[in-house]
Amino acid sequence: EPEVTQTPSHQVTQMGQEVILRCVPISNHLYFYWYRQILGQKVEFLVSFYNNEISEKSEIFDDQFSVERPDGSNFTLKIRSTKLEDSAMYFCASRERTSQETQYFGPGTRLLVL
Amino acid sequence: QKEVEQNSGPLSVPEGAIASLNCTYSDRVSQSFFWYRQYSGKSPELIMSIYSNGDKEDGRFTAQLNKASQYVSLLIRDSQPSDSATYLCAVNMRSGGSNYKLTFGKGTLLTVNP
């Protein structure tokens, strides 16, 4: 069964450093998402992406964040200058155009900013 | 602010019992509703989706939707220890055009005791 994959599974970085989180969505899916979940808190929407552009972003997704689909398969989330409060699980999700809006989640990247 | 509320629990049931999980949402125009299961440190895994008022059954799981009351529930029959997890209610909120984003509740921690 096709699935969303994410790398790395864990990332430890120093405050102020740049990180890039990578995702490979399900191959026939057209809509891509990033969510994050701070430990003990709920899953929060960050950004949606369709047709090579951002469809919507939350207030969390400020100028330090960017997304890119550099080729036909990868979808990346970049955090330019990490802060302590960026420590969280980051989930990538994707959905088909024609499905009833079901989003399928990748396994997540646990980011720890020291 | 569009919200999804769940009884936070924790909910503890004996093996073989019925577990009942509840969720309310604030956005009246929402049309798609999802229950995800999340094991500790893992990503959300889709359990059920429901779009129409009434009940939808899938194996031991039954989702119930009442749009007039803005209420979604999940029943788990014959609960098993492997069902022990956090159950996330998610509402697909349309934010314009074909843009959708999932808004999650905080989740209900279910423990099934052998």
PDB file of C-alpha atoms in Angstrom:
ATOM      1  CA  GLU A   1       0.000   0.000   0.000  1.00  0.00           C
ATOM      2  CA  PRO A   2       1.450   3.420  -0.919  1.00  0.00           C
ATOM      3  CA  GLU A   3       2.499   5.579   1.985  1.00  0.00           C
ATOM      4  CA  VAL A   4       3.959   8.954   2.794  1.00  0.00           C
ATOM      5  CA  THR A   5       7.606   8.775   3.839  1.00  0.00           C
ATOM      6  CA  GLN A   6       9.635  11.328   5.781  1.00  0.00           C
ATOM      7  CA  THR A   7      13.322  11.818   6.499  1.00  0.00           C
ATOM      8  CA  PRO A   8      15.044  12.114   8.834  1.00  0.00           C
ATOM      9  CA  SER A   9      13.080  10.429  11.600  1.00  0.00           C
ATOM     10  CA  HIS A  10      14.963  12.471  14.199  1.00  0.00           C
ATOM     11  CA  GLN A  11      16.902  15.713  13.923  1.00  0.00           C
ATOM     12  CA  VAL A  12      18.813  17.515  16.642  1.00  0.00           C
ATOM     13  CA  THR A  13      20.039  21.008  15.887  1.00  0.00           C
ATOM     14  CA  GLN A  14      21.388  24.086  17.594  1.00  0.00           C
ATOM     15  CA  MET A  15      19.261  27.171  17.965  1.00  0.00           C
ATOM     16  CA  GLY A  16      19.737  29.470  14.984  1.00  0.00           C
ATOM     17  CA  GLN A  17      20.642  26.692  12.575  1.00  0.00           C
ATOM     18  CA  GLU A  18      18.710  25.881   9.427  1.00  0.00           C
ATOM     19  CA  VAL A  19      16.955  22.558   9.056  1.00  0.00           C
ATOM     20  CA  ILE A  20      15.294  20.921   6.093  1.00  0.00           C
ATOM     21  CA  LEU A  21      12.695  18.240   6.642  1.00  0.00           C
ATOM     22  CA  ARG A  22      11.915  15.995   3.710  1.00  0.00           C
ATOM     23  CA  CYS A  23       8.786  14.191   2.631  1.00  0.00           C
ATOM     24  CA  VAL A  24       7.836  11.973  -0.266  1.00  0.00           C
ATOM     25  CA  PRO A  25       4.050  12.126  -0.662  1.00  0.00           C
ATOM     26  CA  ILE A  26       1.981   9.323  -2.168  1.00  0.00           C
ATOM     27  CA  SER A  27       2.739   9.383  -5.875  1.00  0.00           C
ATOM     28  CA  ASN A  28      -0.676  10.253  -7.348  1.00  0.00           C
ATOM     29  CA  HIS A  29      -1.537  12.794  -4.678  1.00  0.00           C
ATOM     30  CA  LEU A  30      -1.722  16.450  -5.598  1.00  0.00           C
ATOM     31  CA  TYR A  31      -2.194  18.271  -2.299  1.00  0.00           C
ATOM     32  CA  PHE A  32       0.552  18.360   0.312  1.00  0.00           C
ATOM     33  CA  TYR A  33       0.578  19.518   3.892  1.00  0.00           C
ATOM     34  CA  TRP A  34       2.827  20.092   6.861  1.00  0.00           C
ATOM     35  CA  TYR A  35       1.542  19.821  10.408  1.00  0.00           C
ATOM     36  CA  ARG A  36       3.373  19.965  13.678  1.00  0.00           C
ATOM     37  CA  GLN A  37       2.706  18.594  17.134  1.00  0.00           C
ATOM     38  CA  ILE A  38       4.492  19.992  20.146  1.00  0.00           C
ATOM     39  CA  LEU A  39       4.882  17.356  22.853  1.00  0.00           C
ATOM     40  CA  GLY A  40       1.628  16.886  24.727  1.00  0.00           C
ATOM     41  CA  GLN A  41      -0.296  19.266  22.481  1.00  0.00           C
ATOM     42  CA  LYS A  42      -2.599  18.892  19.530  1.00  0.00           C
ATOM     43  CA  VAL A  43      -1.683  18.500  15.897  1.00  0.00           C
ATOM     44  CA  GLU A  44      -1.559  21.941  14.263  1.00  0.00           C
ATOM     45  CA  PHE A  45      -1.811  22.868  10.600  1.00  0.00           C
ATOM     46  CA  LEU A  46       1.183  24.734   9.196  1.00  0.00           C
ATOM     47  CA  VAL A  47       0.812  24.955   5.428  1.00  0.00           C
ATOM     48  CA  SER A  48      -0.868  23.439   2.396  1.00  0.00           C
ATOM     49  CA  PHE A  49       0.651  23.266  -1.070  1.00  0.00           C
ATOM     50  CA  TYR A  50      -0.887  22.617  -4.461  1.00  0.00           C
ATOM     51  CA  ASN A  51       0.236  23.161  -8.024  1.00  0.00           C
ATOM     52  CA  ASN A  52       3.675  24.335  -6.899  1.00  0.00           C
ATOM     53  CA  GLU A  53       2.455  27.064  -4.653  1.00  0.00           C
ATOM     54  CA  ILE A  54       1.254  27.599  -1.118  1.00  0.00           C
ATOM     55  CA  SER A  55      -2.539  27.336  -0.885  1.00  0.00           C
ATOM     56  CA  GLU A  56      -2.832  28.382   2.697  1.00  0.00           C
ATOM     57  CA  LYS A  57      -0.607  28.924   5.715  1.00  0.00           C
ATOM     58  CA  SER A  58      -1.287  29.318   9.392  1.00  0.00           C
ATOM     59  CA  GLU A  59      -0.080  32.109  11.642  1.00  0.00           C
ATOM     60  CA  ILE A  60       2.636  29.739  12.853  1.00  0.00           C
ATOM     61  CA  PHE A  61       4.114  29.613   9.355  1.00  0.00           C
ATOM     62  CA  ASP A  62       6.057  32.871   9.492  1.00  0.00           C
ATOM     63  CA  ASP A  63       9.009  34.106   7.424  1.00  0.00           C
ATOM     64  CA  GLN A  64      11.301  31.546   9.027  1.00  0.00           C
ATOM     65  CA  PHE A  65       9.423  28.744   7.305  1.00  0.00           C
ATOM     66  CA  SER A  66       9.361  27.841   3.649  1.00  0.00           C
ATOM     67  CA  VAL A  67       8.219  24.889   1.574  1.00  0.00           C
ATOM     68  CA  GLU A  68       9.371  23.611  -1.755  1.00  0.00           C
ATOM     69  CA  ARG A  69       8.724  20.815  -4.195  1.00  0.00           C
ATOM     70  CA  PRO A  70      12.168  20.658  -5.794  1.00  0.00           C
ATOM     71  CA  ASP A  71      11.360  17.730  -8.077  1.00  0.00           C
ATOM     72  CA  GLY A  72       8.462  15.453  -8.933  1.00  0.00           C
ATOM     73  CA  SER A  73       8.559  13.489  -5.719  1.00  0.00           C
ATOM     74  CA  ASN A  74       9.992  15.423  -2.766  1.00  0.00           C
ATOM     75  CA  PHE A  75       8.261  18.033  -0.642  1.00  0.00           C
ATOM     76  CA  THR A  76      10.404  19.913   1.861  1.00  0.00           C
ATOM     77  CA  LEU A  77       9.917  22.140   4.860  1.00  0.00           C
ATOM     78  CA  LYS A  78      12.766  24.507   5.694  1.00  0.00           C
ATOM     79  CA  ILE A  79      13.161  26.345   8.950  1.00  0.00           C
ATOM     80  CA  ARG A  80      15.741  29.073   8.390  1.00  0.00           C
ATOM     81  CA  SER A  81      16.795  29.922  11.918  1.00  0.00           C
ATOM     82  CA  THR A  82      15.454  27.454  14.430  1.00  0.00           C
ATOM     83  CA  LYS A  83      14.172  28.485  17.834  1.00  0.00           C
ATOM     84  CA  LEU A  84      13.755  26.393  20.970  1.00  0.00           C
ATOM     85  CA  GLU A  85       9.985  26.515  20.476  1.00  0.00           C
ATOM     86  CA  ASP A  86      10.302  24.851  17.074  1.00  0.00           C
ATOM     87  CA  SER A  87      10.997  21.578  18.864  1.00  0.00           C
ATOM     88  CA  ALA A  88       8.122  19.314  17.852  1.00  0.00           C
ATOM     89  CA  MET A  89       7.069  16.403  15.674  1.00  0.00           C
ATOM     90  CA  TYR A  90       6.564  17.529  12.105  1.00  0.00           C
ATOM     91  CA  PHE A  91       4.164  15.531   9.980  1.00  0.00           C
ATOM     92  CA  CYS A  92       3.813  15.623   6.235  1.00  0.00           C
ATOM     93  CA  ALA A  93       0.461  14.624   4.739  1.00  0.00           C
ATOM     94  CA  SER A  94      -0.946  14.301   1.260  1.00  0.00           C
ATOM     95  CA  ARG A  95      -4.285  13.764  -0.418  1.00  0.00           C
ATOM     96  CA  GLU A  96      -5.631  12.988  -3.834  1.00  0.00           C
ATOM     97  CA  ARG A  97      -7.628  15.519  -5.765  1.00  0.00           C
ATOM     98  CA  THR A  98     -10.573  13.217  -6.142  1.00  0.00           C
ATOM     99  CA  SER A  99     -10.687  11.427  -2.798  1.00  0.00           C
ATOM    100  CA  GLN A 100     -13.090  12.706  -0.175  1.00  0.00           C
ATOM    101  CA  GLU A 101     -10.409  14.866   1.316  1.00  0.00           C
ATOM    102  CA  THR A 102      -8.751  12.108   3.319  1.00  0.00           C
ATOM    103  CA  GLN A 103      -5.225  13.092   4.251  1.00  0.00           C
ATOM    104  CA  TYR A 104      -2.628  10.418   4.823  1.00  0.00           C
ATOM    105  CA  PHE A 105       0.180  11.156   7.229  1.00  0.00           C
ATOM    106  CA  GLY A 106       3.839  10.262   7.123  1.00  0.00           C
ATOM    107  CA  PRO A 107       5.645   8.868  10.175  1.00  0.00           C
ATOM    108  CA  GLY A 108       6.945  12.272  11.222  1.00  0.00           C
ATOM    109  CA  THR A 109      10.282  13.916  11.980  1.00  0.00           C
ATOM    110  CA  ARG A 110      11.067  14.621  15.605  1.00  0.00           C
ATOM    111  CA  LEU A 111      12.947  17.921  15.724  1.00  0.00           C
ATOM    112  CA  LEU A 112      14.826  18.929  18.846  1.00  0.00           C
ATOM    113  CA  VAL A 113      16.325  22.401  19.004  1.00  0.00           C
ATOM    114  CA  LEU A 114      18.967  22.893  21.708  1.00  0.00           C
TER     115      LEU A 114
ATOM    116  CA  GLN B   1     -11.491  30.717  15.765  1.00  0.00           C
ATOM    117  CA  LYS B   2     -12.728  27.407  14.417  1.00  0.00           C
ATOM    118  CA  GLU B   3     -12.381  24.746  17.080  1.00  0.00           C
ATOM    119  CA  VAL B   4     -12.681  21.038  17.618  1.00  0.00           C
ATOM    120  CA  GLU B   5     -13.322  19.902  21.168  1.00  0.00           C
ATOM    121  CA  GLN B   6     -12.914  16.429  22.590  1.00  0.00           C
ATOM    122  CA  ASN B   7     -13.397  15.086  26.084  1.00  0.00           C
ATOM    123  CA  SER B   8      -9.791  14.851  27.083  1.00  0.00           C
ATOM    124  CA  GLY B   9     -10.149  11.761  29.233  1.00  0.00           C
ATOM    125  CA  PRO B  10      -8.290   9.692  30.005  1.00  0.00           C
ATOM    126  CA  LEU B  11     -10.883   7.022  29.315  1.00  0.00           C
ATOM    127  CA  SER B  12     -10.348   3.591  30.769  1.00  0.00           C
ATOM    128  CA  VAL B  13     -12.455   0.560  29.791  1.00  0.00           C
ATOM    129  CA  PRO B  14     -12.103  -3.164  30.426  1.00  0.00           C
ATOM    130  CA  GLU B  15     -11.265  -5.493  27.574  1.00  0.00           C
ATOM    131  CA  GLY B  16     -14.378  -6.442  25.628  1.00  0.00           C
ATOM    132  CA  ALA B  17     -16.319  -3.323  26.616  1.00  0.00           C
ATOM    133  CA  ILE B  18     -17.536  -0.513  24.355  1.00  0.00           C
ATOM    134  CA  ALA B  19     -15.441   2.652  24.321  1.00  0.00           C
ATOM    135  CA  SER B  20     -17.267   5.858  23.415  1.00  0.00           C
ATOM    136  CA  LEU B  21     -15.364   8.920  22.223  1.00  0.00           C
ATOM    137  CA  ASN B  22     -16.994  12.270  21.584  1.00  0.00           C
ATOM    138  CA  CYS B  23     -16.185  15.379  19.605  1.00  0.00           C
ATOM    139  CA  THR B  24     -17.877  18.699  18.871  1.00  0.00           C
ATOM    140  CA  TYR B  25     -16.885  21.255  16.278  1.00  0.00           C
ATOM    141  CA  SER B  26     -17.641  24.907  15.804  1.00  0.00           C
ATOM    142  CA  ASP B  27     -17.682  25.377  12.003  1.00  0.00           C
ATOM    143  CA  ARG B  28     -21.230  24.701  10.789  1.00  0.00           C
ATOM    144  CA  VAL B  29     -20.256  24.322   7.131  1.00  0.00           C
ATOM    145  CA  SER B  30     -17.752  21.507   7.675  1.00  0.00           C
ATOM    146  CA  GLN B  31     -18.552  18.438   5.612  1.00  0.00           C
ATOM    147  CA  SER B  32     -15.809  15.887   6.325  1.00  0.00           C
ATOM    148  CA  PHE B  33     -14.950  14.347   9.636  1.00  0.00           C
ATOM    149  CA  PHE B  34     -12.223  11.929  10.589  1.00  0.00           C
ATOM    150  CA  TRP B  35     -11.082   9.835  13.475  1.00  0.00           C
ATOM    151  CA  TYR B  36      -7.363   9.153  13.688  1.00  0.00           C
ATOM    152  CA  ARG B  37      -5.586   6.905  16.149  1.00  0.00           C
ATOM    153  CA  GLN B  38      -2.200   7.997  17.446  1.00  0.00           C
ATOM    154  CA  TYR B  39       0.132   5.775  19.413  1.00  0.00           C
ATOM    155  CA  SER B  40       2.661   7.557  21.576  1.00  0.00           C
ATOM    156  CA  GLY B  41       5.438   9.057  19.461  1.00  0.00           C
ATOM    157  CA  LYS B  42       3.808   7.975  16.203  1.00  0.00           C
ATOM    158  CA  SER B  43       1.876   9.718  13.466  1.00  0.00           C
ATOM    159  CA  PRO B  44      -1.929   9.868  13.180  1.00  0.00           C
ATOM    160  CA  GLU B  45      -3.404   6.801  11.509  1.00  0.00           C
ATOM    161  CA  LEU B  46      -6.811   7.070   9.846  1.00  0.00           C
ATOM    162  CA  ILE B  47      -9.489   4.941  11.489  1.00  0.00           C
ATOM    163  CA  MET B  48     -12.724   6.259  10.035  1.00  0.00           C
ATOM    164  CA  SER B  49     -14.067   9.022   7.867  1.00  0.00           C
ATOM    165  CA  ILE B  50     -17.688  10.152   7.827  1.00  0.00           C
ATOM    166  CA  TYR B  51     -19.470  12.697   5.675  1.00  0.00           C
ATOM    167  CA  SER B  52     -23.217  12.103   6.105  1.00  0.00           C
ATOM    168  CA  ASN B  53     -25.471  12.263   9.117  1.00  0.00           C
ATOM    169  CA  GLY B  54     -26.010   8.922  10.801  1.00  0.00           C
ATOM    170  CA  ASP B  55     -23.850   5.937  11.531  1.00  0.00           C
ATOM    171  CA  LYS B  56     -20.994   4.402   9.594  1.00  0.00           C
ATOM    172  CA  GLU B  57     -19.657   1.025  10.635  1.00  0.00           C
ATOM    173  CA  ASP B  58     -16.304  -0.554   9.841  1.00  0.00           C
ATOM    174  CA  GLY B  59     -15.546  -3.721  11.747  1.00  0.00           C
ATOM    175  CA  ARG B  60     -15.506  -2.935  15.460  1.00  0.00           C
ATOM    176  CA  PHE B  61     -15.642   0.813  14.828  1.00  0.00           C
ATOM    177  CA  THR B  62     -18.768   2.937  14.359  1.00  0.00           C
ATOM    178  CA  ALA B  63     -18.642   6.642  13.645  1.00  0.00           C
ATOM    179  CA  GLN B  64     -21.726   8.750  14.247  1.00  0.00           C
ATOM    180  CA  LEU B  65     -22.334  12.207  12.843  1.00  0.00           C
ATOM    181  CA  ASN B  66     -24.982  14.762  13.716  1.00  0.00           C
ATOM    182  CA  LYS B  67     -24.397  17.953  11.773  1.00  0.00           C
ATOM    183  CA  ALA B  68     -27.317  19.786  13.381  1.00  0.00           C
ATOM    184  CA  SER B  69     -25.719  19.275  16.796  1.00  0.00           C
ATOM    185  CA  GLN B  70     -22.175  19.625  15.356  1.00  0.00           C
ATOM    186  CA  TYR B  71     -21.266  16.382  17.017  1.00  0.00           C
ATOM    187  CA  VAL B  72     -19.185  13.381  15.962  1.00  0.00           C
ATOM    188  CA  SER B  73     -18.556  10.256  17.959  1.00  0.00           C
ATOM    189  CA  LEU B  74     -16.618   7.026  17.672  1.00  0.00           C
ATOM    190  CA  LEU B  75     -17.675   3.767  19.265  1.00  0.00           C
ATOM    191  CA  ILE B  76     -15.218   0.923  19.607  1.00  0.00           C
ATOM    192  CA  ARG B  77     -16.901  -2.404  20.307  1.00  0.00           C
ATOM    193  CA  ASP B  78     -15.154  -5.362  21.917  1.00  0.00           C
ATOM    194  CA  SER B  79     -12.255  -3.118  22.927  1.00  0.00           C
ATOM    195  CA  GLN B  80      -8.821  -4.748  22.873  1.00  0.00           C
ATOM    196  CA  PRO B  81      -5.646  -3.745  24.721  1.00  0.00           C
ATOM    197  CA  SER B  82      -4.155  -2.932  21.298  1.00  0.00           C
ATOM    198  CA  ASP B  83      -6.801  -0.203  20.955  1.00  0.00           C
ATOM    199  CA  SER B  84      -5.067   1.706  23.755  1.00  0.00           C
ATOM    200  CA  ALA B  85      -3.985   4.965  22.118  1.00  0.00           C
ATOM    201  CA  THR B  86      -4.961   8.608  21.749  1.00  0.00           C
ATOM    202  CA  TYR B  87      -7.927   9.121  19.429  1.00  0.00           C
ATOM    203  CA  LEU B  88      -7.945  12.346  17.474  1.00  0.00           C
ATOM    204  CA  CYS B  89     -11.061  13.898  16.042  1.00  0.00           C
ATOM    205  CA  ALA B  90     -10.298  15.955  12.949  1.00  0.00           C
ATOM    206  CA  VAL B  91     -12.584  18.193  10.940  1.00  0.00           C
ATOM    207  CA  ASN B  92     -11.781  19.107   7.370  1.00  0.00           C
ATOM    208  CA  MET B  93     -12.461  22.803   7.145  1.00  0.00           C
ATOM    209  CA  ARG B  94     -12.755  24.373   3.750  1.00  0.00           C
ATOM    210  CA  SER B  95     -10.772  27.567   3.542  1.00  0.00           C
ATOM    211  CA  GLY B  96     -11.565  28.606  -0.024  1.00  0.00           C
ATOM    212  CA  GLY B  97     -11.640  27.032  -3.480  1.00  0.00           C
ATOM    213  CA  SER B  98     -10.432  23.468  -3.186  1.00  0.00           C
ATOM    214  CA  ASN B  99      -8.335  24.224  -0.122  1.00  0.00           C
ATOM    215  CA  TYR B 100      -8.966  22.130   2.926  1.00  0.00           C
ATOM    216  CA  LYS B 101      -7.105  21.863   6.186  1.00  0.00           C
ATOM    217  CA  LEU B 102      -7.593  19.504   9.064  1.00  0.00           C
ATOM    218  CA  THR B 103      -8.345  21.001  12.440  1.00  0.00           C
ATOM    219  CA  PHE B 104      -7.670  18.541  15.226  1.00  0.00           C
ATOM    220  CA  GLY B 105      -9.001  18.173  18.719  1.00  0.00           C
ATOM    221  CA  LYS B 106      -6.589  17.592  21.571  1.00  0.00           C
ATOM    222  CA  GLY B 107      -7.367  13.894  21.545  1.00  0.00           C
ATOM    223  CA  THR B 108      -8.772  11.423  24.044  1.00  0.00           C
ATOM    224  CA  LEU B 109      -6.404   8.938  25.635  1.00  0.00           C
ATOM    225  CA  LEU B 110      -8.028   5.513  25.749  1.00  0.00           C
ATOM    226  CA  THR B 111      -6.697   2.692  27.900  1.00  0.00           C
ATOM    227  CA  VAL B 112      -8.158  -0.796  27.516  1.00  0.00           C
ATOM    228  CA  ASN B 113      -7.380  -2.938  30.535  1.00  0.00           C
ATOM    229  CA  PRO B 114      -6.912  -6.698  30.065  1.00  0.00           C
TER     230      PRO B 114
END
